[in-house]
Structures are given as structure tokens and as C-alpha cells.
PDB file of C-alpha atoms and ligand atoms in Angstrom:
ATOM      1  CA  ASN A   1       9.242  -4.109  -4.011  1.00 27.00           C
ATOM      2  CA  LEU A   2       8.993  -0.463  -3.023  1.00 33.00           C
ATOM      3  CA  PHE A   3       5.823   0.158  -4.908  1.00 32.00           C
ATOM      4  CA  VAL A   4       3.682  -2.695  -3.788  1.00 29.00           C
ATOM      5  CA  TYR A   5       1.686  -1.591  -0.830  1.00 30.00           C
ATOM      6  CA  GLN A   6       0.333  -4.434   1.222  1.00 27.00           C
ATOM      7  CA  THR A   7      -1.634  -2.203   3.499  1.00 28.00           C
ATOM      8  CA  VAL A   8      -4.697  -3.242   5.357  1.00 26.00           C
ATOM      9  CA  SER A   9      -7.020  -0.944   7.215  1.00 27.00           C
ATOM     10  CA  THR A  10      -5.077   2.291   7.451  1.00 32.00           C
ATOM     11  CA  CYS A  11      -5.068   5.284   5.161  1.00 40.00           C
ATOM     12  CA  TRP A  12      -2.611   4.778   2.337  1.00 49.00           C
ATOM     13  CA  CYS A  13      -1.070   8.100   3.323  1.00 53.00           C
ATOM     14  CA  ALA A  14      -0.280   6.944   6.822  1.00 42.00           C
ATOM     15  CA  ALA A  15       0.859   3.594   5.513  1.00 43.00           C
ATOM     16  CA  THR A  16       3.879   5.111   3.774  1.00 46.00           C
ATOM     17  CA  VAL A  17       5.739   4.478   7.007  1.00 44.00           C
ATOM     18  CA  THR A  18       5.476   0.713   6.617  1.00 49.00           C
ATOM     19  CA  PRO A  19       7.409   0.353   3.359  1.00 53.00           C
ATOM     20  CA  VAL A  20       9.871   2.967   4.581  1.00 56.00           C
ATOM     21  CA  LEU A  21      10.682   0.965   7.683  1.00 55.00           C
ATOM     22  CA  GLY A  22      10.830  -2.117   5.459  1.00 54.00           C
ATOM     23  CA  MET A  23      13.391  -0.317   3.328  1.00 55.00           C
ATOM     24  CA  VAL A  24      15.457   0.374   6.418  1.00 52.00           C
ATOM     25  CA  ALA A  25      15.344  -3.201   7.544  1.00 47.00           C
ATOM     26  CA  ALA A  26      16.505  -4.337   4.123  1.00 49.00           C
ATOM     27  CA  ARG A  27      19.426  -1.856   4.212  1.00 53.00           C
ATOM     28  CA  TRP A  28      18.627  -0.690   0.718  1.00 60.00           C
ATOM     29  CA  LYS A  29      20.590   2.140  -0.755  1.00 81.00           C
ATOM     30  CA  HIS A  30      18.435   4.675  -2.449  1.00 94.00           C
ATOM     31  CA  SER A  31      19.244   6.618  -5.551  1.00 95.00           C
ATOM     32  CA  LEU A  32      17.493   9.108  -7.732  1.00 97.00           C
ATOM     33  CA  PRO A  33      15.767   7.256 -10.600  1.00 97.00           C
ATOM     34  CA  ASP A  34      16.465   8.559 -14.100  1.00 97.00           C
ATOM     35  CA  LEU A  35      13.597   9.985 -16.076  1.00 98.00           C
ATOM     36  CA  THR A  36      12.796   8.167 -19.315  1.00 97.00           C
ATOM     37  CA  TYR A  37      12.212  11.524 -21.057  1.00 98.00           C
ATOM     38  CA  ASP A  38      13.959  14.914 -21.179  1.00 98.00           C
ATOM     39  CA  TYR A  39      13.182  17.704 -18.748  1.00 98.00           C
ATOM     40  CA  GLY A  40      11.655  19.702 -21.609  1.00 98.00           C
ATOM     41  CA  ALA A  41       9.637  16.810 -23.048  1.00 98.00           C
ATOM     42  CA  LEU A  42       6.429  17.624 -21.191  1.00 98.00           C
ATOM     43  CA  GLU A  43       6.244  21.187 -22.523  1.00 98.00           C
ATOM     44  CA  PRO A  44       4.106  23.190 -22.871  1.00 98.00           C
ATOM     45  CA  HIS A  45       2.183  21.500 -20.067  1.00 98.00           C
ATOM     46  CA  ILE A  46       5.028  21.330 -17.541  1.00 98.00           C
ATOM     47  CA  ASN A  47       8.098  23.338 -18.404  1.00 98.00           C
ATOM     48  CA  ALA A  48      11.716  22.205 -18.374  1.00 98.00           C
ATOM     49  CA  GLU A  49      12.752  24.442 -15.498  1.00 98.00           C
ATOM     50  CA  ILE A  50      10.124  22.936 -13.209  1.00 98.00           C
ATOM     51  CA  MET A  51      10.997  19.395 -14.230  1.00 98.00           C
ATOM     52  CA  GLN A  52      14.696  19.954 -13.734  1.00 98.00           C
ATOM     53  CA  LEU A  53      14.347  21.498 -10.275  1.00 98.00           C
ATOM     54  CA  HIS A  54      11.668  19.057  -9.213  1.00 98.00           C
ATOM     55  CA  HIS A  55      13.675  15.998 -10.185  1.00 98.00           C
ATOM     56  CA  SER A  56      17.318  17.022  -9.698  1.00 98.00           C
ATOM     57  CA  LYS A  57      16.811  19.147  -6.578  1.00 98.00           C
ATOM     58  CA  HIS A  58      13.589  18.295  -4.751  1.00 98.00           C
ATOM     59  CA  HIS A  59      13.470  14.563  -5.363  1.00 98.00           C
ATOM     60  CA  ALA A  60      17.245  14.277  -4.944  1.00 98.00           C
ATOM     61  CA  THR A  61      16.968  15.978  -1.548  1.00 97.00           C
ATOM     62  CA  TYR A  62      14.405  13.423  -0.370  1.00 96.00           C
ATOM     63  CA  VAL A  63      16.763  10.632  -1.449  1.00 96.00           C
ATOM     64  CA  ASN A  64      19.804  12.153   0.245  1.00 96.00           C
ATOM     65  CA  ASN A  65      17.916  12.825   3.445  1.00 96.00           C
ATOM     66  CA  LEU A  66      16.481   9.329   3.345  1.00 95.00           C
ATOM     67  CA  ASN A  67      19.988   7.917   3.040  1.00 95.00           C
ATOM     68  CA  VAL A  68      21.266  10.021   5.923  1.00 95.00           C
ATOM     69  CA  THR A  69      18.289   9.256   8.153  1.00 95.00           C
ATOM     70  CA  GLU A  70      18.527   5.582   7.335  1.00 94.00           C
ATOM     71  CA  GLU A  71      22.134   5.512   8.433  1.00 94.00           C
ATOM     72  CA  LYS A  72      21.244   7.154  11.728  1.00 96.00           C
ATOM     73  CA  TYR A  73      18.418   4.663  12.117  1.00 95.00           C
ATOM     74  CA  GLN A  74      20.814   1.759  11.607  1.00 94.00           C
ATOM     75  CA  GLU A  75      23.044   3.180  14.338  1.00 96.00           C
ATOM     76  CA  ALA A  76      20.112   3.550  16.689  1.00 97.00           C
ATOM     77  CA  LEU A  77      19.072  -0.036  15.949  1.00 95.00           C
ATOM     78  CA  ALA A  78      22.574  -1.312  16.551  1.00 96.00           C
ATOM     79  CA  LYS A  79      22.737   0.509  19.884  1.00 97.00           C
ATOM     80  CA  GLY A  80      19.246  -0.569  20.863  1.00 97.00           C
ATOM     81  CA  ASP A  81      18.369   3.117  21.269  1.00 97.00           C
ATOM     82  CA  VAL A  82      14.592   3.045  21.004  1.00 96.00           C
ATOM     83  CA  THR A  83      14.166   6.754  21.748  1.00 97.00           C
ATOM     84  CA  ALA A  84      16.377   7.664  18.819  1.00 97.00           C
ATOM     85  CA  GLN A  85      14.568   5.153  16.592  1.00 95.00           C
ATOM     86  CA  VAL A  86      11.209   6.695  17.404  1.00 95.00           C
ATOM     87  CA  SER A  87      12.436  10.246  16.906  1.00 96.00           C
ATOM     88  CA  LEU A  88      13.814   9.363  13.441  1.00 95.00           C
ATOM     89  CA  GLN A  89      10.515   7.975  12.196  1.00 91.00           C
ATOM     90  CA  PRO A  90       8.962  11.270  11.064  1.00 90.00           C
ATOM     91  CA  ALA A  91      12.043  11.976   8.919  1.00 92.00           C
ATOM     92  CA  LEU A  92      11.922   8.447   7.504  1.00 90.00           C
ATOM     93  CA  ARG A  93       8.254   8.799   6.708  1.00 87.00           C
ATOM     94  CA  PHE A  94       8.680  12.233   5.149  1.00 89.00           C
ATOM     95  CA  ASN A  95      11.737  11.482   3.023  1.00 92.00           C
ATOM     96  CA  GLY A  96      10.787   7.905   2.236  1.00 90.00           C
ATOM     97  CA  GLY A  97       7.277   9.038   1.334  1.00 88.00           C
ATOM     98  CA  GLY A  98       8.688  11.795  -0.846  1.00 91.00           C
ATOM     99  CA  HIS A  99      10.961   9.323  -2.629  1.00 93.00           C
ATOM    100  CA  ILE A 100       8.164   6.809  -3.226  1.00 91.00           C
ATOM    101  CA  ASN A 101       5.629   9.440  -4.314  1.00 92.00           C
ATOM    102  CA  HIS A 102       7.943  11.076  -6.827  1.00 95.00           C
ATOM    103  CA  THR A 103       9.206   7.782  -8.222  1.00 95.00           C
ATOM    104  CA  ILE A 104       5.595   6.898  -9.061  1.00 95.00           C
ATOM    105  CA  PHE A 105       4.828  10.407 -10.332  1.00 97.00           C
ATOM    106  CA  TRP A 106       7.603  10.432 -12.993  1.00 98.00           C
ATOM    107  CA  THR A 107       6.352   7.185 -14.529  1.00 98.00           C
ATOM    108  CA  ASN A 108       2.778   8.487 -14.460  1.00 98.00           C
ATOM    109  CA  LEU A 109       3.849  11.197 -16.917  1.00 98.00           C
ATOM    110  CA  SER A 110       4.913  10.892 -20.537  1.00 98.00           C
ATOM    111  CA  PRO A 111       5.448  13.170 -23.535  1.00 98.00           C
ATOM    112  CA  ASN A 112       3.249  10.671 -25.414  1.00 97.00           C
ATOM    113  CA  GLY A 113       0.626  10.766 -22.695  1.00 97.00           C
ATOM    114  CA  GLY A 114      -2.825  12.232 -22.538  1.00 97.00           C
ATOM    115  CA  GLY A 115      -5.756  10.819 -24.417  1.00 96.00           C
ATOM    116  CA  GLU A 116      -7.947   8.283 -22.724  1.00 97.00           C
ATOM    117  CA  PRO A 117      -7.283   5.134 -20.743  1.00 98.00           C
ATOM    118  CA  GLN A 118      -7.948   1.859 -22.583  1.00 97.00           C
ATOM    119  CA  GLY A 119      -9.005  -1.680 -21.834  1.00 97.00           C
ATOM    120  CA  GLU A 120      -9.542  -2.890 -18.312  1.00 97.00           C
ATOM    121  CA  LEU A 121      -8.576   0.434 -16.771  1.00 98.00           C
ATOM    122  CA  ALA A 122     -11.163   2.250 -18.876  1.00 98.00           C
ATOM    123  CA  ALA A 123     -13.787  -0.310 -17.896  1.00 98.00           C
ATOM    124  CA  ALA A 124     -12.937   0.057 -14.199  1.00 98.00           C
ATOM    125  CA  ILE A 125     -13.129   3.850 -14.468  1.00 98.00           C
ATOM    126  CA  ASN A 126     -16.530   3.682 -16.157  1.00 98.00           C
ATOM    127  CA  ARG A 127     -17.770   1.235 -13.538  1.00 98.00           C
ATOM    128  CA  ASP A 128     -16.527   3.204 -10.510  1.00 98.00           C
ATOM    129  CA  PHE A 129     -16.933   6.812 -11.676  1.00 98.00           C
ATOM    130  CA  GLY A 130     -19.469   6.663 -14.499  1.00 98.00           C
ATOM    131  CA  SER A 131     -17.142   8.003 -17.186  1.00 98.00           C
ATOM    132  CA  PHE A 132     -13.586   9.127 -17.830  1.00 98.00           C
ATOM    133  CA  GLN A 133     -14.745  12.747 -17.743  1.00 98.00           C
ATOM    134  CA  ALA A 134     -16.334  12.164 -14.351  1.00 98.00           C
ATOM    135  CA  LEU A 135     -13.075  10.706 -13.010  1.00 98.00           C
ATOM    136  CA  LYS A 136     -11.135  13.715 -14.281  1.00 98.00           C
ATOM    137  CA  ASP A 137     -13.639  16.161 -12.810  1.00 98.00           C
ATOM    138  CA  LYS A 138     -13.696  14.436  -9.449  1.00 97.00           C
ATOM    139  CA  MET A 139      -9.951  13.944  -9.160  1.00 97.00           C
ATOM    140  CA  SER A 140      -9.245  17.493 -10.339  1.00 98.00           C
ATOM    141  CA  ALA A 141     -11.629  18.956  -7.781  1.00 97.00           C
ATOM    142  CA  ALA A 142     -10.191  16.880  -4.937  1.00 95.00           C
ATOM    143  CA  THR A 143      -6.607  17.703  -5.932  1.00 96.00           C
ATOM    144  CA  VAL A 144      -7.162  21.421  -6.409  1.00 97.00           C
ATOM    145  CA  ALA A 145      -8.832  21.536  -2.989  1.00 95.00           C
ATOM    146  CA  VAL A 146      -5.847  20.097  -1.077  1.00 92.00           C
ATOM    147  CA  GLN A 147      -4.954  22.627   1.613  1.00 88.00           C
ATOM    148  CA  GLY A 148      -1.331  23.700   1.260  1.00 89.00           C
ATOM    149  CA  SER A 149       1.092  21.076  -0.045  1.00 91.00           C
ATOM    150  CA  GLY A 150      -0.119  17.620  -0.910  1.00 91.00           C
ATOM    151  CA  TRP A 151      -1.133  15.045  -3.471  1.00 93.00           C
ATOM    152  CA  GLY A 152      -4.220  13.820  -5.265  1.00 94.00           C
ATOM    153  CA  TRP A 153      -4.256  10.056  -5.835  1.00 93.00           C
ATOM    154  CA  LEU A 154      -6.161   7.512  -7.827  1.00 95.00           C
ATOM    155  CA  GLY A 155      -5.724   4.265  -5.964  1.00 93.00           C
ATOM    156  CA  PHE A 156      -6.892   0.669  -6.074  1.00 93.00           C
ATOM    157  CA  ASP A 157      -8.709  -0.607  -3.018  1.00 90.00           C
ATOM    158  CA  LYS A 158      -7.812  -4.283  -2.752  1.00 86.00           C
ATOM    159  CA  GLU A 159     -10.612  -5.041  -0.329  1.00 87.00           C
ATOM    160  CA  SER A 160     -13.456  -3.854  -2.533  1.00 92.00           C
ATOM    161  CA  GLY A 161     -11.636  -4.258  -5.850  1.00 94.00           C
ATOM    162  CA  LYS A 162     -12.578  -0.687  -6.737  1.00 95.00           C
ATOM    163  CA  LEU A 163     -10.778   2.448  -7.809  1.00 96.00           C
ATOM    164  CA  ARG A 164     -10.841   5.288  -5.342  1.00 93.00           C
ATOM    165  CA  ILE A 165      -9.736   8.924  -5.281  1.00 93.00           C
ATOM    166  CA  THR A 166      -8.066  10.347  -2.212  1.00 89.00           C
ATOM    167  CA  ALA A 167      -6.380  13.659  -1.552  1.00 85.00           C
ATOM    168  CA  CYS A 168      -3.743  13.936   1.130  1.00 79.00           C
ATOM    169  CA  PRO A 169      -2.542  17.221   2.545  1.00 74.00           C
ATOM    170  CA  ASN A 170       1.040  16.955   3.683  1.00 67.00           C
ATOM    171  CA  GLN A 171       0.208  18.332   7.085  1.00 53.00           C
ATOM    172  CA  ASP A 172      -2.442  15.734   7.682  1.00 48.00           C
ATOM    173  CA  PRO A 173      -1.072  12.389   6.564  1.00 44.00           C
ATOM    174  CA  LEU A 174      -3.494  10.450   8.704  1.00 38.00           C
ATOM    175  CA  GLN A 175      -6.556  11.652   6.912  1.00 35.00           C
ATOM    176  CA  GLY A 176      -7.947   9.604   4.113  1.00 41.00           C
ATOM    177  CA  THR A 177      -9.556   6.324   3.393  1.00 42.00           C
ATOM    178  CA  THR A 178      -8.493   2.709   3.719  1.00 47.00           C
ATOM    179  CA  GLY A 179      -5.313   1.239   2.293  1.00 71.00           C
ATOM    180  CA  LEU A 180      -5.016   2.001  -1.380  1.00 85.00           C
ATOM    181  CA  VAL A 181      -2.421   0.910  -3.902  1.00 89.00           C
ATOM    182  CA  PRO A 182      -1.286   4.117  -5.645  1.00 92.00           C
ATOM    183  CA  LEU A 183      -1.912   4.106  -9.397  1.00 95.00           C
ATOM    184  CA  LEU A 184      -1.755   7.785 -10.329  1.00 96.00           C
ATOM    185  CA  GLY A 185      -0.520  10.705  -8.266  1.00 95.00           C
ATOM    186  CA  ILE A 186      -0.756  14.423  -8.912  1.00 97.00           C
ATOM    187  CA  ASP A 187       1.788  16.446  -6.981  1.00 97.00           C
ATOM    188  CA  VAL A 188       0.369  19.801  -5.923  1.00 97.00           C
ATOM    189  CA  TRP A 189       3.239  21.063  -3.838  1.00 96.00           C
ATOM    190  CA  GLU A 190       4.050  24.544  -5.136  1.00 96.00           C
ATOM    191  CA  HIS A 191       7.436  23.311  -6.393  1.00 97.00           C
ATOM    192  CA  ALA A 192       5.481  21.211  -8.934  1.00 98.00           C
ATOM    193  CA  TYR A 193       3.865  24.190 -10.703  1.00 98.00           C
ATOM    194  CA  TYR A 194       4.639  27.622  -9.277  1.00 97.00           C
ATOM    195  CA  LEU A 195       7.383  28.663 -11.736  1.00 98.00           C
ATOM    196  CA  GLN A 196       4.954  28.221 -14.634  1.00 98.00           C
ATOM    197  CA  TYR A 197       1.474  28.580 -13.199  1.00 98.00           C
ATOM    198  CA  LYS A 198       2.165  30.891 -10.235  1.00 97.00           C
ATOM    199  CA  ASN A 199      -0.639  30.454  -7.730  1.00 96.00           C
ATOM    200  CA  VAL A 200      -3.167  29.171 -10.275  1.00 97.00           C
ATOM    201  CA  ARG A 201      -3.185  25.520  -9.270  1.00 98.00           C
ATOM    202  CA  PRO A 202      -6.372  24.679 -11.241  1.00 98.00           C
ATOM    203  CA  ASP A 203      -4.632  25.528 -14.539  1.00 98.00           C
ATOM    204  CA  TYR A 204      -1.760  23.185 -13.710  1.00 98.00           C
ATOM    205  CA  VAL A 205      -4.130  20.374 -12.774  1.00 98.00           C
ATOM    206  CA  LYS A 206      -6.097  20.938 -15.971  1.00 98.00           C
ATOM    207  CA  ALA A 207      -2.906  20.804 -18.065  1.00 98.00           C
ATOM    208  CA  ILE A 208      -1.442  17.713 -16.460  1.00 98.00           C
ATOM    209  CA  TRP A 209      -4.129  15.480 -18.005  1.00 98.00           C
ATOM    210  CA  ASN A 210      -2.406  16.091 -21.363  1.00 98.00           C
ATOM    211  CA  VAL A 211       0.698  14.221 -20.225  1.00 98.00           C
ATOM    212  CA  ILE A 212      -0.721  11.389 -18.118  1.00 98.00           C
ATOM    213  CA  ASN A 213       0.796   8.036 -19.063  1.00 98.00           C
ATOM    214  CA  TRP A 214      -2.329   5.866 -18.987  1.00 98.00           C
ATOM    215  CA  GLU A 215      -0.324   2.803 -19.990  1.00 98.00           C
ATOM    216  CA  ASN A 216       1.625   3.139 -16.794  1.00 98.00           C
ATOM    217  CA  VAL A 217      -1.558   3.572 -14.754  1.00 98.00           C
ATOM    218  CA  SER A 218      -2.913   0.403 -16.437  1.00 98.00           C
ATOM    219  CA  GLU A 219       0.261  -1.522 -15.627  1.00 98.00           C
ATOM    220  CA  ARG A 220      -0.019  -0.457 -12.019  1.00 97.00           C
ATOM    221  CA  LEU A 221      -3.633  -1.597 -11.896  1.00 97.00           C
ATOM    222  CA  GLN A 222      -2.667  -5.004 -13.311  1.00 97.00           C
ATOM    223  CA  ALA A 223       0.105  -5.319 -10.722  1.00 96.00           C
ATOM    224  CA  ALA A 224      -2.203  -4.248  -7.891  1.00 93.00           C
ATOM    225  CA  LYS A 225      -4.780  -6.889  -8.790  1.00 93.00           C
ATOM    226  CA  LYS A 226      -2.288  -9.747  -8.404  1.00 88.00           C
TER     227      LYS A 226
HETATM  228  C1  NAG B 301      22.343   7.794  -1.066  1.00 63.53           C
HETATM  229  O1  NAG B 301      23.375   7.591  -0.156  1.00 63.53           O
HETATM  230  C2  NAG B 301      24.450   6.859  -0.648  1.00 63.53           C
HETATM  231  C3  NAG B 301      25.375   6.614   0.480  1.00 63.53           C
HETATM  232  O2  NAG B 301      25.276   7.593   1.460  1.00 63.53           O
HETATM  233  C4  NAG B 301      25.107   7.593  -1.780  1.00 63.53           C
HETATM  234  O3  NAG B 301      26.148   6.820  -2.322  1.00 63.53           O
HETATM  235  C5  NAG B 301      24.075   7.874  -2.849  1.00 63.53           C
HETATM  236  O4  NAG B 301      24.647   8.673  -3.853  1.00 63.53           O
HETATM  237  C6  NAG B 301      22.920   8.576  -2.233  1.00 63.53           C
HETATM  238  N1  NAG B 301      21.955   8.772  -3.262  1.00 63.53           N
HETATM  239  C7  NAG B 301      21.585   9.973  -3.646  1.00 63.53           C
HETATM  240  C8  NAG B 301      20.663  10.072  -4.793  1.00 63.53           C
HETATM  241  O5  NAG B 301      21.985  10.967  -3.115  1.00 63.53           O
HETATM  242  C1  NAG B 302       3.540  11.305  -0.164  1.00 63.53           C
HETATM  243  O1  NAG B 302       2.190  11.013  -0.425  1.00 63.53           O
HETATM  244  C2  NAG B 302       1.404  10.796   0.727  1.00 63.53           C
HETATM  245  C3  NAG B 302       0.036  10.433   0.230  1.00 63.53           C
HETATM  246  O2  NAG B 302      -0.528  11.466  -0.470  1.00 63.53           O
HETATM  247  C4  NAG B 302       1.377  12.068   1.564  1.00 63.53           C
HETATM  248  O3  NAG B 302       0.617  11.869   2.731  1.00 63.53           O
HETATM  249  C5  NAG B 302       2.783  12.462   1.907  1.00 63.53           C
HETATM  250  O4  NAG B 302       2.754  13.709   2.570  1.00 63.53           O
HETATM  251  C6  NAG B 302       3.614  12.587   0.653  1.00 63.53           C
HETATM  252  N1  NAG B 302       4.962  12.915   1.038  1.00 63.53           N
HETATM  253  C7  NAG B 302       5.685  13.803   0.383  1.00 63.53           C
HETATM  254  C8  NAG B 302       6.986  14.183   1.010  1.00 63.53           C
HETATM  255  O5  NAG B 302       5.325  14.301  -0.664  1.00 63.53           O
HETATM  256  C1  NAG B 303       4.999   1.897 -15.157  1.00 63.53           C
HETATM  257  O1  NAG B 303       5.010   1.443 -13.853  1.00 63.53           O
HETATM  258  C2  NAG B 303       5.656   0.227 -13.628  1.00 63.53           C
HETATM  259  C3  NAG B 303       5.417  -0.197 -12.219  1.00 63.53           C
HETATM  260  O2  NAG B 303       4.219  -0.880 -12.192  1.00 63.53           O
HETATM  261  C4  NAG B 303       7.094   0.366 -14.003  1.00 63.53           C
HETATM  262  O3  NAG B 303       7.808  -0.796 -13.702  1.00 63.53           O
HETATM  263  C5  NAG B 303       7.190   0.700 -15.461  1.00 63.53           C
HETATM  264  O4  NAG B 303       8.503   0.893 -15.866  1.00 63.53           O
HETATM  265  C6  NAG B 303       6.371   1.927 -15.780  1.00 63.53           C
HETATM  266  N1  NAG B 303       6.261   2.064 -17.217  1.00 63.53           N
HETATM  267  C7  NAG B 303       6.462   3.199 -17.837  1.00 63.53           C
HETATM  268  C8  NAG B 303       6.230   3.204 -19.298  1.00 63.53           C
HETATM  269  O5  NAG B 303       6.782   4.213 -17.288  1.00 63.53           O
HETATM  270 FE1  FE2 B 304       7.117  17.186  -5.613  1.00 63.53          FE
END
């Protein structure tokens, strides 16, 4: 399963390479997942133009490039060309990471989203952050502060059994904490908000809470605990 990260002591960000190489070994073909809602369904918080470009152009490009790179990687494997294998790994990590990140992101959003998390997820948030508001404040601050392109994540740390926030700048994938299972990601590449919010990233991050699919985050927490 693409989305189950069995990482150990490395930063989740760096660990994207492991499932990507696993994907290659399994010779999986990758395709762009359909959204379960219309491009305009998240308005006014994220407009249709952004959603359409983000999904049908940006995400699709990661998938295409992943397919192409994977084919080259298969050739290099078949030839026993280790140099070529090594040189393809950054492209695998980048495009495979982009595919995984966005596939999670779309399910983290919903036109019926917003509100507050319920049940076990709410209890875990209160335990680990003090309150839902405190989680939002902390994750917003960390996400807004990402230098350049990157992501803010709420993840589950299997070792401690706790929720953790981590922010990963694209340029610095090695920075972060220990292996986390991604539950909720906020994409703060400019392609995710610029057409609507221009350079005002904090307004985008503030608005996105209105469309977070907490049921999906809960499902991911349940799956991560198994
Ligand atoms: C991935 O590559 C395969 C084969 O190259 C292709 O059939 C498929 O359409 C590609 N997927 C996307 C989303 O481009
Ligand atoms: C995917 O997310 C990881 C973790 O935040 C990040 O390090 C990586 O740069 C992201 N990749 C893309 C292409 O968005
Ligand atoms: C939520 O995420 C899970 C993966 O844990 C996925 O299988 C499911 O379809 C998602 N649900 C919704 C409502 O998006
Ligand atoms: Fe993106």
C-alpha cells in the first residue's frame, strides 16, 4: 500500500524514497487519481482554477514523470547499471513524493469539511497539543514559515504513539523529525494558492481549515495505529 509508511528512524520527508523504490520494484503503473468532488466544490476557500491546474496539470506531471523515470529505472536494473540507477533516484523521490503527497492531500479536503475533529482523533489532539485551536495555531505557524515550496504535515509517530507536526521545505527534504505516518498535509507550493491568494500564504492557510476532511484524517489515524 502506497500510503502506509513503515519508516523507522529517519525523517518522514526523507523516507519518501523508500516507498518510491518499493513502487519501482513492484512495477506498478501510476495514474492520476480522480477527485471525489468538483474542481469548484471547495470555493470560496480554494477556487476552481487552482484546483483544476493543481490536479490536472501539476499532479499529472508528477505521475507522468514518475512513469517515465520508472521505465528508465527498470532498464538500468535490467542492465545492472548501478550508476544510472543512482542518478535516477532524485527524480524518483521527487516525482514519487509529489504523487504520494498530492494523493493524500486531495482526500484530506472536502466540500463538507471544516468543523472540528471528533472521537479518538479529537482526544489525541487534545492530549498532544492541548486543544484543537492550539493544533491549528501551531500547524498554521509551522506551515506558513516553510521557506519557499514545501508542506506542513500532521503525522502519527508510531514509536511514541503521538501526533506530531512537521514542516518540510522542498529544498531540504532531510530536515525534520523521526518517521511519521502522514495524516494531514497542507501544500504550500505557490501553485497551491497563488492564483487566488497571490503572495499572502497566511490567508490561504487560514482558509484551508474550512475544507479539511477530518473524517479522512481520522481514518488515516486508525490505519496508522494498526
Ligand atoms: C503512466 O504511464 C503509463 C505508461 O507509460 C500511461 O499509460 C499512463 O497513462 C501514465 N499515467 C499518467 C497519469 O500519465
Ligand atoms: C512531498 O512531501 C515531503 C514531505 O513534506 C517533501 O519533503 C517533499 O518535498 C514533497 N514532494 C513534493 C514534490 O511535493
Ligand atoms: C481517506 O483516506 C483513506 C486512506 O486511509 C482512503 O482510503 C479513503 O478513501 C479516504 N476517505 C475519504 C472520504 O476521502
Ligand atoms: Fe502541489
